């Protein structure tokens, strides 16, 4: 329903050209591959909202602390770092990956190669992009709530999500 609504022009004319059958098939193929791969990822402790506004430092010691622990639990072991390491559009993440793996090991995590870290975070990032696109469209369809993506150029955000999801589908490496 979401795809056909976008293809019909209801979300604006820019999405019509993005919503071809071929592109839909690519996204469905990627979603299926991701579903299979993600279910096989090793689990670990995850904050699930590991964003700058949830992180701080103690004034005296400089120790990093994480706030808002109500969403913590078991999940894919690298889900918290996936937005930074998995996005191919971000700055070169090699140094961040090295630092993360060093901290991961120091905290007692099993030895993991940088290639495994980058592969897993890429899959998690891809799933996040597709999920974000779905939430954006669902909000419009089911709640009649345009959400933050619409109005005042907000359609560009939804277009960007769709373009990102399509780019993920065309560039996936499973």
PDB file of C-alpha atoms in Angstrom:
ATOM      1  CA  UNK A   1       0.000   0.000   0.000  1.00  0.00           C
ATOM      2  CA  UNK A   2       2.811   2.411   0.836  1.00  0.00           C
ATOM      3  CA  UNK A   3       4.657   1.874  -2.411  1.00  0.00           C
ATOM      4  CA  UNK A   4       1.558   2.140  -4.605  1.00  0.00           C
ATOM      5  CA  UNK A   5       0.501   5.322  -2.803  1.00  0.00           C
ATOM      6  CA  UNK A   6       3.910   6.872  -3.446  1.00  0.00           C
ATOM      7  CA  UNK A   7       3.883   5.644  -7.065  1.00  0.00           C
ATOM      8  CA  UNK A   8       0.431   7.190  -7.598  1.00  0.00           C
ATOM      9  CA  UNK A   9       1.751  10.659  -6.786  1.00  0.00           C
ATOM     10  CA  UNK A  10      -0.062  11.060  -3.465  1.00  0.00           C
ATOM     11  CA  UNK A  11       3.233  11.844  -1.727  1.00  0.00           C
ATOM     12  CA  UNK A  12       4.211  14.280  -4.456  1.00  0.00           C
ATOM     13  CA  UNK A  13       5.415  14.109  -8.035  1.00  0.00           C
ATOM     14  CA  UNK A  14       9.080  13.601  -7.167  1.00  0.00           C
ATOM     15  CA  UNK A  15       8.396  10.167  -5.679  1.00  0.00           C
ATOM     16  CA  UNK A  16       6.526   8.841  -8.720  1.00  0.00           C
ATOM     17  CA  UNK A  17       9.727   8.408 -10.724  1.00  0.00           C
ATOM     18  CA  UNK A  18      11.496   6.836  -7.758  1.00  0.00           C
ATOM     19  CA  UNK A  19       8.849   4.173  -7.225  1.00  0.00           C
ATOM     20  CA  UNK A  20       9.234   1.908 -10.242  1.00  0.00           C
ATOM     21  CA  UNK A  21       8.523  -1.809 -10.028  1.00  0.00           C
ATOM     22  CA  UNK A  22      12.227  -2.577 -10.506  1.00  0.00           C
ATOM     23  CA  UNK A  23      13.194  -0.379  -7.574  1.00  0.00           C
ATOM     24  CA  UNK A  24      10.472  -1.935  -5.431  1.00  0.00           C
ATOM     25  CA  UNK A  25      11.786  -5.394  -6.296  1.00  0.00           C
ATOM     26  CA  UNK A  26      15.324  -4.304  -5.365  1.00  0.00           C
ATOM     27  CA  UNK A  27      14.141  -3.072  -1.961  1.00  0.00           C
ATOM     28  CA  UNK A  28      12.169  -6.250  -1.341  1.00  0.00           C
ATOM     29  CA  UNK A  29      15.194  -8.360  -2.264  1.00  0.00           C
ATOM     30  CA  UNK A  30      17.427  -6.360   0.052  1.00  0.00           C
ATOM     31  CA  UNK A  31      14.869  -6.532   2.858  1.00  0.00           C
ATOM     32  CA  UNK A  32      14.714 -10.312   2.542  1.00  0.00           C
ATOM     33  CA  UNK A  33      18.518 -10.601   2.546  1.00  0.00           C
ATOM     34  CA  UNK A  34      18.815  -8.282   5.533  1.00  0.00           C
ATOM     35  CA  UNK A  35      16.171 -10.171   7.462  1.00  0.00           C
ATOM     36  CA  UNK A  36      18.091 -13.414   7.024  1.00  0.00           C
ATOM     37  CA  UNK A  37      21.485 -11.863   7.804  1.00  0.00           C
ATOM     38  CA  UNK A  38      20.358  -9.795  10.792  1.00  0.00           C
ATOM     39  CA  UNK A  39      18.827 -12.786  12.503  1.00  0.00           C
ATOM     40  CA  UNK A  40      22.260 -14.436  12.451  1.00  0.00           C
ATOM     41  CA  UNK A  41      24.186 -11.522  14.010  1.00  0.00           C
ATOM     42  CA  UNK A  42      25.708 -12.084  17.413  1.00  0.00           C
ATOM     43  CA  UNK A  43      23.817 -10.442  20.254  1.00  0.00           C
ATOM     44  CA  UNK A  44      25.118  -8.123  22.904  1.00  0.00           C
ATOM     45  CA  UNK A  45      24.127  -5.408  25.322  1.00  0.00           C
ATOM     46  CA  UNK A  46      22.667  -2.452  23.451  1.00  0.00           C
ATOM     47  CA  UNK A  47      21.580   0.993  24.574  1.00  0.00           C
ATOM     48  CA  UNK A  48      19.360   1.404  21.479  1.00  0.00           C
ATOM     49  CA  UNK A  49      19.387   5.203  21.674  1.00  0.00           C
ATOM     50  CA  UNK A  50      23.107   5.827  21.654  1.00  0.00           C
ATOM     51  CA  UNK A  51      22.989   9.406  20.424  1.00  0.00           C
ATOM     52  CA  UNK A  52      24.863  12.536  21.522  1.00  0.00           C
ATOM     53  CA  UNK A  53      22.007  13.844  23.678  1.00  0.00           C
ATOM     54  CA  UNK A  54      22.139  10.612  25.718  1.00  0.00           C
ATOM     55  CA  UNK A  55      25.882  10.808  26.414  1.00  0.00           C
ATOM     56  CA  UNK A  56      27.860  13.033  28.742  1.00  0.00           C
ATOM     57  CA  UNK A  57      31.117  13.250  30.691  1.00  0.00           C
ATOM     58  CA  UNK A  58      31.712  13.490  34.418  1.00  0.00           C
ATOM     59  CA  UNK A  59      33.143  16.912  35.266  1.00  0.00           C
ATOM     60  CA  UNK A  60      35.891  15.736  37.606  1.00  0.00           C
ATOM     61  CA  UNK A  61      37.113  12.616  35.851  1.00  0.00           C
ATOM     62  CA  UNK A  62      36.054  13.074  32.233  1.00  0.00           C
ATOM     63  CA  UNK A  63      34.543   9.578  32.335  1.00  0.00           C
ATOM     64  CA  UNK A  64      31.884   9.083  29.685  1.00  0.00           C
ATOM     65  CA  UNK A  65      28.417   8.276  30.995  1.00  0.00           C
ATOM     66  CA  UNK A  66      25.296   7.196  29.126  1.00  0.00           C
ATOM     67  CA  UNK A  67      21.850   8.437  30.136  1.00  0.00           C
ATOM     68  CA  UNK A  68      18.311   7.107  29.656  1.00  0.00           C
ATOM     69  CA  UNK A  69      18.824   3.417  30.176  1.00  0.00           C
ATOM     70  CA  UNK A  70      15.134   2.462  29.806  1.00  0.00           C
ATOM     71  CA  UNK A  71      15.684   1.221  26.235  1.00  0.00           C
ATOM     72  CA  UNK A  72      18.668  -0.979  26.997  1.00  0.00           C
ATOM     73  CA  UNK A  73      18.652  -4.699  26.424  1.00  0.00           C
ATOM     74  CA  UNK A  74      19.978  -7.430  24.196  1.00  0.00           C
ATOM     75  CA  UNK A  75      20.265  -6.687  20.504  1.00  0.00           C
ATOM     76  CA  UNK A  76      22.725  -6.891  17.637  1.00  0.00           C
ATOM     77  CA  UNK A  77      26.082  -6.251  19.271  1.00  0.00           C
ATOM     78  CA  UNK A  78      27.032  -3.251  17.110  1.00  0.00           C
ATOM     79  CA  UNK A  79      23.655  -1.565  16.731  1.00  0.00           C
ATOM     80  CA  UNK A  80      24.677   1.472  18.766  1.00  0.00           C
ATOM     81  CA  UNK A  81      27.616   2.336  16.527  1.00  0.00           C
ATOM     82  CA  UNK A  82      25.934   1.394  13.218  1.00  0.00           C
ATOM     83  CA  UNK A  83      24.677   4.936  12.433  1.00  0.00           C
ATOM     84  CA  UNK A  84      28.268   6.179  12.406  1.00  0.00           C
ATOM     85  CA  UNK A  85      30.166   3.233  10.964  1.00  0.00           C
ATOM     86  CA  UNK A  86      27.558   1.725   8.635  1.00  0.00           C
ATOM     87  CA  UNK A  87      26.652   4.837   6.655  1.00  0.00           C
ATOM     88  CA  UNK A  88      28.856   5.003   3.552  1.00  0.00           C
ATOM     89  CA  UNK A  89      28.095   8.724   3.256  1.00  0.00           C
ATOM     90  CA  UNK A  90      29.779   9.562   6.549  1.00  0.00           C
ATOM     91  CA  UNK A  91      33.361  10.677   6.892  1.00  0.00           C
ATOM     92  CA  UNK A  92      36.074   8.053   6.730  1.00  0.00           C
ATOM     93  CA  UNK A  93      35.260   5.823   9.654  1.00  0.00           C
ATOM     94  CA  UNK A  94      38.480   3.815   9.809  1.00  0.00           C
ATOM     95  CA  UNK A  95      39.866   5.629  12.864  1.00  0.00           C
ATOM     96  CA  UNK A  96      36.515   5.452  14.638  1.00  0.00           C
ATOM     97  CA  UNK A  97      36.291   1.722  13.902  1.00  0.00           C
ATOM     98  CA  UNK A  98      39.791   1.156  15.320  1.00  0.00           C
ATOM     99  CA  UNK A  99      38.954   3.148  18.455  1.00  0.00           C
ATOM    100  CA  UNK A 100      35.625   1.386  18.893  1.00  0.00           C
ATOM    101  CA  UNK A 101      37.206  -2.055  18.597  1.00  0.00           C
ATOM    102  CA  UNK A 102      39.863  -1.109  21.140  1.00  0.00           C
ATOM    103  CA  UNK A 103      37.202   0.087  23.602  1.00  0.00           C
ATOM    104  CA  UNK A 104      35.048  -2.954  22.836  1.00  0.00           C
ATOM    105  CA  UNK A 105      37.941  -5.245  23.702  1.00  0.00           C
ATOM    106  CA  UNK A 106      38.842  -3.253  26.829  1.00  0.00           C
ATOM    107  CA  UNK A 107      35.231  -3.614  28.020  1.00  0.00           C
ATOM    108  CA  UNK A 108      35.451  -7.402  27.636  1.00  0.00           C
ATOM    109  CA  UNK A 109      34.061  -7.890  24.137  1.00  0.00           C
ATOM    110  CA  UNK A 110      35.352 -10.799  22.087  1.00  0.00           C
ATOM    111  CA  UNK A 111      38.000 -10.101  19.484  1.00  0.00           C
ATOM    112  CA  UNK A 112      36.399  -8.929  16.245  1.00  0.00           C
ATOM    113  CA  UNK A 113      38.069  -7.937  12.995  1.00  0.00           C
ATOM    114  CA  UNK A 114      37.465  -4.505  11.525  1.00  0.00           C
ATOM    115  CA  UNK A 115      35.982  -6.188   8.437  1.00  0.00           C
ATOM    116  CA  UNK A 116      33.344  -7.968  10.545  1.00  0.00           C
ATOM    117  CA  UNK A 117      32.546  -4.763  12.451  1.00  0.00           C
ATOM    118  CA  UNK A 118      32.131  -2.795   9.223  1.00  0.00           C
ATOM    119  CA  UNK A 119      30.052  -5.505   7.549  1.00  0.00           C
ATOM    120  CA  UNK A 120      27.677  -5.840  10.501  1.00  0.00           C
ATOM    121  CA  UNK A 121      27.276  -2.090  10.970  1.00  0.00           C
ATOM    122  CA  UNK A 122      26.605  -1.684   7.238  1.00  0.00           C
ATOM    123  CA  UNK A 123      23.769  -4.229   7.422  1.00  0.00           C
ATOM    124  CA  UNK A 124      22.342  -2.562  10.520  1.00  0.00           C
ATOM    125  CA  UNK A 125      22.521   0.852   8.856  1.00  0.00           C
ATOM    126  CA  UNK A 126      20.770  -0.480   5.750  1.00  0.00           C
ATOM    127  CA  UNK A 127      17.973  -1.905   7.887  1.00  0.00           C
ATOM    128  CA  UNK A 128      17.678   1.417   9.708  1.00  0.00           C
ATOM    129  CA  UNK A 129      17.304   3.345   6.430  1.00  0.00           C
ATOM    130  CA  UNK A 130      14.581   1.018   5.176  1.00  0.00           C
ATOM    131  CA  UNK A 131      12.808   1.078   8.535  1.00  0.00           C
ATOM    132  CA  UNK A 132      12.929   4.891   8.598  1.00  0.00           C
ATOM    133  CA  UNK A 133      11.379   5.072   5.155  1.00  0.00           C
ATOM    134  CA  UNK A 134       8.629   2.697   6.206  1.00  0.00           C
ATOM    135  CA  UNK A 135       7.865   4.674   9.390  1.00  0.00           C
ATOM    136  CA  UNK A 136       7.714   7.892   7.396  1.00  0.00           C
ATOM    137  CA  UNK A 137       5.199   6.518   4.907  1.00  0.00           C
ATOM    138  CA  UNK A 138       3.171   4.665   7.548  1.00  0.00           C
ATOM    139  CA  UNK A 139       2.784   7.828   9.615  1.00  0.00           C
ATOM    140  CA  UNK A 140       1.261   9.601   6.644  1.00  0.00           C
ATOM    141  CA  UNK A 141      -1.001   6.704   5.652  1.00  0.00           C
ATOM    142  CA  UNK A 142      -2.343   5.527   9.011  1.00  0.00           C
ATOM    143  CA  UNK A 143      -2.395   8.501  11.318  1.00  0.00           C
ATOM    144  CA  UNK A 144      -2.971  11.317   8.882  1.00  0.00           C
ATOM    145  CA  UNK A 145       0.003  12.825  10.641  1.00  0.00           C
ATOM    146  CA  UNK A 146       2.461  14.307   8.202  1.00  0.00           C
ATOM    147  CA  UNK A 147       5.197  14.051  10.792  1.00  0.00           C
ATOM    148  CA  UNK A 148       8.369  16.092  10.744  1.00  0.00           C
ATOM    149  CA  UNK A 149       9.114  15.146   7.129  1.00  0.00           C
ATOM    150  CA  UNK A 150       6.344  17.175   5.556  1.00  0.00           C
ATOM    151  CA  UNK A 151       5.696  20.863   5.132  1.00  0.00           C
ATOM    152  CA  UNK A 152       8.349  23.538   4.906  1.00  0.00           C
ATOM    153  CA  UNK A 153      10.460  21.390   2.629  1.00  0.00           C
ATOM    154  CA  UNK A 154       9.870  18.266   4.698  1.00  0.00           C
ATOM    155  CA  UNK A 155       8.944  16.321   1.581  1.00  0.00           C
ATOM    156  CA  UNK A 156      12.640  16.523   0.788  1.00  0.00           C
ATOM    157  CA  UNK A 157      13.364  14.467   3.893  1.00  0.00           C
ATOM    158  CA  UNK A 158      10.997  11.714   2.788  1.00  0.00           C
ATOM    159  CA  UNK A 159      12.429  11.892  -0.744  1.00  0.00           C
ATOM    160  CA  UNK A 160      15.914  11.648   0.764  1.00  0.00           C
ATOM    161  CA  UNK A 161      14.906   8.559   2.776  1.00  0.00           C
ATOM    162  CA  UNK A 162      13.529   6.900  -0.335  1.00  0.00           C
ATOM    163  CA  UNK A 163      16.595   7.794  -2.382  1.00  0.00           C
ATOM    164  CA  UNK A 164      18.829   6.474   0.418  1.00  0.00           C
ATOM    165  CA  UNK A 165      16.832   3.240   0.643  1.00  0.00           C
ATOM    166  CA  UNK A 166      16.996   2.785  -3.127  1.00  0.00           C
ATOM    167  CA  UNK A 167      20.715   3.490  -3.071  1.00  0.00           C
ATOM    168  CA  UNK A 168      21.129   0.906  -0.348  1.00  0.00           C
ATOM    169  CA  UNK A 169      19.207  -1.615  -2.450  1.00  0.00           C
ATOM    170  CA  UNK A 170      21.299  -1.000  -5.540  1.00  0.00           C
ATOM    171  CA  UNK A 171      24.593  -1.089  -3.668  1.00  0.00           C
ATOM    172  CA  UNK A 172      24.053  -3.945  -1.269  1.00  0.00           C
ATOM    173  CA  UNK A 173      26.813  -6.476  -1.096  1.00  0.00           C
ATOM    174  CA  UNK A 174      25.394  -9.723   0.220  1.00  0.00           C
TER     175      UNK A 174
END
